[in-house]
CSV table of C-alpha atoms in Angstrom, one decimal:
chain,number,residue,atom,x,y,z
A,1,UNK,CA,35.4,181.4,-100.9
A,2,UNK,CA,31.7,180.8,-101.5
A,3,UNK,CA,31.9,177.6,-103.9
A,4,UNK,CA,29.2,176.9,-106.5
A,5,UNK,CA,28.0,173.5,-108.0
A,6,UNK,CA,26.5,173.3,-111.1
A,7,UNK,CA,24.8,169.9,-111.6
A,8,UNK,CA,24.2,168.0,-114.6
A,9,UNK,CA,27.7,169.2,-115.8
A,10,UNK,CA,26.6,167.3,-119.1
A,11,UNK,CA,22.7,168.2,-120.6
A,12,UNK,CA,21.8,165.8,-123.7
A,13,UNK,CA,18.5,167.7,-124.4
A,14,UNK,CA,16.0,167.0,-127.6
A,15,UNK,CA,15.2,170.1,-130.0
A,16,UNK,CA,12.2,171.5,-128.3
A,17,UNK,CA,12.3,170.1,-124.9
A,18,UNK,CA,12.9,172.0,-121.8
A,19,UNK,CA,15.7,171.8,-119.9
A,20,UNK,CA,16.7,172.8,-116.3
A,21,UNK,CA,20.5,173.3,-114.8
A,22,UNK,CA,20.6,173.9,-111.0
A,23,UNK,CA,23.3,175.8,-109.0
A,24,UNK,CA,24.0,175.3,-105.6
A,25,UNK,CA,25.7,177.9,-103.5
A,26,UNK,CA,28.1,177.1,-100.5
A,27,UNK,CA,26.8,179.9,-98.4
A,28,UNK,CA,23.5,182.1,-98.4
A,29,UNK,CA,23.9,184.2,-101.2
A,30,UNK,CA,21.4,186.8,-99.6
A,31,UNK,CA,23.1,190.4,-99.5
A,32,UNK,CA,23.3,192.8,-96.6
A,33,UNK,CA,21.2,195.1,-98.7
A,34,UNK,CA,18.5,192.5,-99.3
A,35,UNK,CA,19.4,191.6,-103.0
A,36,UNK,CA,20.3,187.7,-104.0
A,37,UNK,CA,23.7,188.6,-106.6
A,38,UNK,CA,23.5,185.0,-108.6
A,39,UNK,CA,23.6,185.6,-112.4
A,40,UNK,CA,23.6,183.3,-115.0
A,41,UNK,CA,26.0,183.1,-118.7
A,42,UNK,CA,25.9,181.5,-121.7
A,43,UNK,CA,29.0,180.5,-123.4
A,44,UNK,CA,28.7,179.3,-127.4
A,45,UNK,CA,31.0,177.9,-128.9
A,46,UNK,CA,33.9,179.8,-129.2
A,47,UNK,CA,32.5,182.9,-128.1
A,48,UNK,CA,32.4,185.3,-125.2
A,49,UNK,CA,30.5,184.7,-121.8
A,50,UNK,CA,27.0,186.7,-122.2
A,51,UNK,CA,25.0,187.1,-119.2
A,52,UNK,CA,21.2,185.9,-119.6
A,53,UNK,CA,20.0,186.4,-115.6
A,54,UNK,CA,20.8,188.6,-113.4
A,55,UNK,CA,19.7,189.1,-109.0
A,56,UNK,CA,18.2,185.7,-109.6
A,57,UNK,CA,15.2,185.9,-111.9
A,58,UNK,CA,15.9,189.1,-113.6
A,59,UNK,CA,16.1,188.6,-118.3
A,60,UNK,CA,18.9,190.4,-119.6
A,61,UNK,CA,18.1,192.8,-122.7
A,62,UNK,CA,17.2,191.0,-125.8
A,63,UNK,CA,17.5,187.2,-124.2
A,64,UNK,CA,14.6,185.2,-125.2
A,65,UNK,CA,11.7,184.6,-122.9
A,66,UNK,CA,12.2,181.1,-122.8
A,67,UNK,CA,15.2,181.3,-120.4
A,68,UNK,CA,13.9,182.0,-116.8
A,69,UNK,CA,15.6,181.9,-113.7
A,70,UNK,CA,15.0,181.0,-109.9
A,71,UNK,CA,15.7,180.2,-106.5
A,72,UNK,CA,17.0,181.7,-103.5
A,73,UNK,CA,19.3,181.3,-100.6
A,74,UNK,CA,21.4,178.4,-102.1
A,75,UNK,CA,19.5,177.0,-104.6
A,76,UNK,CA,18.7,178.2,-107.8
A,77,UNK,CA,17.4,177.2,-111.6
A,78,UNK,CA,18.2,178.1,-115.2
A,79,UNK,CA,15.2,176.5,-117.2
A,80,UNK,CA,15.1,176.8,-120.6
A,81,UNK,CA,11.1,176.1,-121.7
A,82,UNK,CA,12.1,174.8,-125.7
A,83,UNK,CA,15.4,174.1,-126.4
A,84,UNK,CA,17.0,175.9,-129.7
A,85,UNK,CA,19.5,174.9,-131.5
A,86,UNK,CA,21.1,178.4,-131.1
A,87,UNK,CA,21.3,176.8,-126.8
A,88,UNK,CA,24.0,174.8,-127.5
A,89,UNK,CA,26.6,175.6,-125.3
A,90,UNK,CA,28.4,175.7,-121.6
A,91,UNK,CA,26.2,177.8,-118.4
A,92,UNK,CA,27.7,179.5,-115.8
A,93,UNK,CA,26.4,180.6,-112.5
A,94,UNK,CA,28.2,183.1,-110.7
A,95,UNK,CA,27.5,184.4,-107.5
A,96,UNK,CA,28.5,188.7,-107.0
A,97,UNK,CA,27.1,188.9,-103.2
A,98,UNK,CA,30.7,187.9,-102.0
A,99,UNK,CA,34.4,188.8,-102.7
A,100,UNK,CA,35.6,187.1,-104.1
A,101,UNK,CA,33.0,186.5,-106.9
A,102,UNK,CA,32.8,182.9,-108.1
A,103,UNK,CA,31.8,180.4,-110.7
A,104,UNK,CA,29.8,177.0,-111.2
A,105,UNK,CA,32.0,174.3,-113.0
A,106,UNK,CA,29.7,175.0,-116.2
A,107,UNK,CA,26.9,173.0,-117.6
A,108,UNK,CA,27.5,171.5,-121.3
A,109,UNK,CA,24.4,171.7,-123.0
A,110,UNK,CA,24.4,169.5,-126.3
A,111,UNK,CA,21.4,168.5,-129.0
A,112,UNK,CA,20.9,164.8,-128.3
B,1,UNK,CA,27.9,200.4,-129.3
B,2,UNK,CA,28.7,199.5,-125.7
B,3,UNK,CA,31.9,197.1,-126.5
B,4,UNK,CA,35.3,195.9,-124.7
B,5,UNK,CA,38.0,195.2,-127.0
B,6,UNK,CA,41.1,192.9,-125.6
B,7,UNK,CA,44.4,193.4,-126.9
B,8,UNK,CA,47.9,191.8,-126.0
B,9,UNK,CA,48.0,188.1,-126.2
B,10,UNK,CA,50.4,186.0,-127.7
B,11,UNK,CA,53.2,183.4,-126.9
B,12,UNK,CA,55.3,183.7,-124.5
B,13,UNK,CA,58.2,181.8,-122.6
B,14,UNK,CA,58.1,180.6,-119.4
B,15,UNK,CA,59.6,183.6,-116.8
B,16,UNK,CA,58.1,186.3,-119.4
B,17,UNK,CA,55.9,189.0,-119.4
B,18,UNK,CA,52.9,190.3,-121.5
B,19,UNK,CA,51.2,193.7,-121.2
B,20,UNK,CA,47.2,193.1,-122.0
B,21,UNK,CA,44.9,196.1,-122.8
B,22,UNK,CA,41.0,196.6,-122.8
B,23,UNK,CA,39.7,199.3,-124.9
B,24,UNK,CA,36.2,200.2,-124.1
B,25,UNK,CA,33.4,202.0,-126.2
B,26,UNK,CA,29.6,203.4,-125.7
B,27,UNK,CA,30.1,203.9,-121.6
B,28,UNK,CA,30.9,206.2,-119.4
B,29,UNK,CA,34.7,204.2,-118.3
B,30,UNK,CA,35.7,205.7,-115.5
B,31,UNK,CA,32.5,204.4,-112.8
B,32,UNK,CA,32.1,201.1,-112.9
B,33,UNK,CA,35.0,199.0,-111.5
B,34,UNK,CA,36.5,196.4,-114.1
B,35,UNK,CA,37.4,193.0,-113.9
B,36,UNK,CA,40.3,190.4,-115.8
B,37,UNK,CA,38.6,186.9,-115.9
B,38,UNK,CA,40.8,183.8,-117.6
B,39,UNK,CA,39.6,180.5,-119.0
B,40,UNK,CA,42.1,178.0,-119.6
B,41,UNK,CA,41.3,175.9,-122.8
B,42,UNK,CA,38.9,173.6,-122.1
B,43,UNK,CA,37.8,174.8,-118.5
B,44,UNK,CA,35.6,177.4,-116.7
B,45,UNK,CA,35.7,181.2,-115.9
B,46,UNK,CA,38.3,182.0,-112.7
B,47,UNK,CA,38.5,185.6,-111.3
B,48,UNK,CA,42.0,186.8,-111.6
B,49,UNK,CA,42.0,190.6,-110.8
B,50,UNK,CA,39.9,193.6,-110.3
B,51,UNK,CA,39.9,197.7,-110.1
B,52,UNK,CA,37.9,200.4,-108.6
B,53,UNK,CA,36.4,203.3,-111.2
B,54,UNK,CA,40.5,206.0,-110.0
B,55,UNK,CA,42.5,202.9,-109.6
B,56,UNK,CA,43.3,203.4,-105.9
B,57,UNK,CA,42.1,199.8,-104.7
B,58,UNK,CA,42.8,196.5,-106.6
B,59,UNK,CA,42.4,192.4,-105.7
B,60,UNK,CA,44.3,189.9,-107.3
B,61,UNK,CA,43.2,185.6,-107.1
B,62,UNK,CA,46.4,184.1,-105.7
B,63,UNK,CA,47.2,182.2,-108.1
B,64,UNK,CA,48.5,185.3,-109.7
B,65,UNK,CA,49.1,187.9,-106.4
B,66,UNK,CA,52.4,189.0,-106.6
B,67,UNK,CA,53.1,188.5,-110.4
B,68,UNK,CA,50.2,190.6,-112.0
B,69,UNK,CA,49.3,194.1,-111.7
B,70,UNK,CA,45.9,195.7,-112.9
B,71,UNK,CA,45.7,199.3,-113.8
B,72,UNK,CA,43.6,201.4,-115.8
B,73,UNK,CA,43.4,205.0,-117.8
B,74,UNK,CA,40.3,206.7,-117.4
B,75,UNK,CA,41.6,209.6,-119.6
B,76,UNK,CA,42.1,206.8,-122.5
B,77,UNK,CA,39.3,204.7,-121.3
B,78,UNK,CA,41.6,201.9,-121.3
B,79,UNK,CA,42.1,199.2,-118.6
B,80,UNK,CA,45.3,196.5,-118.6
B,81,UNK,CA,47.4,193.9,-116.9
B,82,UNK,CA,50.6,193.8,-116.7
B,83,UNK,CA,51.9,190.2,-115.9
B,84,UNK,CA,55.0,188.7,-115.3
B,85,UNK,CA,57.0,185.8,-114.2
B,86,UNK,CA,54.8,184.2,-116.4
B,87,UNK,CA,53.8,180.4,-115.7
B,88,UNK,CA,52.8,177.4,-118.3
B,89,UNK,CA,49.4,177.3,-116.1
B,90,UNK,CA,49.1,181.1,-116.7
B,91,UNK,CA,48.0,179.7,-120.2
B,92,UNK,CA,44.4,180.9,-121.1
B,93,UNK,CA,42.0,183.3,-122.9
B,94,UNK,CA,41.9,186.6,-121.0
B,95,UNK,CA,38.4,188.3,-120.9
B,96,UNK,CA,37.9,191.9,-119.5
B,97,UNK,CA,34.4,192.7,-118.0
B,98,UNK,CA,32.5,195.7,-116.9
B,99,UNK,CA,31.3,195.5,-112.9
B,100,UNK,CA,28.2,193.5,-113.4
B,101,UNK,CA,29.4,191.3,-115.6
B,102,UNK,CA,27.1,192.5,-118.7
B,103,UNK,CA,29.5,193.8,-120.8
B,104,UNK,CA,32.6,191.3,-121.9
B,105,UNK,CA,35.4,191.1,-124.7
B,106,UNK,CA,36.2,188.6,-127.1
B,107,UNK,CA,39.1,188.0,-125.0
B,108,UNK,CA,42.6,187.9,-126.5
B,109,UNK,CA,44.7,184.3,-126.2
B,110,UNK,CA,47.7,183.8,-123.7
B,111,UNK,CA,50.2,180.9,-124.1
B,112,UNK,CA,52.9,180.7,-121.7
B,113,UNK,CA,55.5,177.9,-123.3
B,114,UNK,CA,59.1,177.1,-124.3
């Protein structure tokens, strides 16, 4: 199985600030079919996984602009330009390019 | 709306079994293939099962091969699992999730324990 590492797996990060989580991929996430499949979830407290990025770099419908993705092959970056305090909570990367599909640990992100 | 809605969870003993459902609303059910995704309390998302849009071809994480069994019922737009032998580690919230992975339910609590 393609393992992901999420690193920090703990973000202090000041109202306002940016902040950056990378995601490291075991394996070349590149497709057959020329698409990179690493998305990227937020998970608030006590809620649902909702995914924010998806092929990489690509905003889900209704995320805010601040939130960008990047990277390819194995290495790739959820920034987030201000932090909110509507941010607080665990990240996920997942890569979809292999079966089967797999996780990050999760990155806690927390208002210092 | 586009929506999944989980049903089923609970308490149950150790050697049990639980049926879970996912109702879904606002798509078109029976193309995309669907997935069950568990999170045990206080850890991350793990894979346990998935369907193709009829139903003929399934995968199961091994953790749970042998034990659970996905289905689904494109004529009530409805997809479950059916698990048994149920194990104190089977303990977690049970998400469904459209192919993709944009579209997931509140997920519905499992607690395996005497």
């Amino acid at each position: 199985d393609v393992v992901m590492t999420q690193s920090p797996l703990s973000l202090p990060v000041t109202l306002g600030q940016p902040a950056s989580i990378s995601c490291r991929s075991s394996q070349s996430l590149v497709s057959s079919d020329g698409n990179t499949y690493l998305n990227w979830f937020q998970q608030r407290p006590g809620q649902s996984p909702r995914r924010l990025i998806y092929k990489v770099s690509n905003r889900d419908s209704g995320v805010p602009d601040r939130f960008s993705g990047s990277g390819s092959g194995t290495d790739f970056t959820l920034k987030i330009s201000r932090v909110e305090a509507e941010d607080v909570g665990v990240y996920y990367c997942m890569q979809g390019t292999y079966w089967p599909k797999t996780f990050g640990q999760g990155t806690k992100v927390e208002i210092k | 709306e586009v929506q999944l809605v989980e049903s089923g969870g609970g308490l149950v003993q150790p050697g049990g079994s639980l049926r879970l459902s996912c109702a879904a609303f606002g798509f078109t059910f029976s193309r995309p293939w669907m997935y069950w995704v568990r999170q045990a309390p206080g850890e991350g998302l793990v894979w346990v099962s998935r369907i193709n849009s009829d139903g003929s071809s399934t995968n199961y994480a091994d953790s749970v091969k042998g034990r659970f069994t996905i289905s689904r019922d494109n004529t009530k737009n409805t997809l479950y699992l059916q698990m048994n032998s149920l194990r104190a580690e089977d303990t977690a919230v049970y998400y469904c999730a459209r192919d993709g992975f944009d579209i997931w339910g509140q997920g519905t609590m499992v607690t395996v324990s005497s």
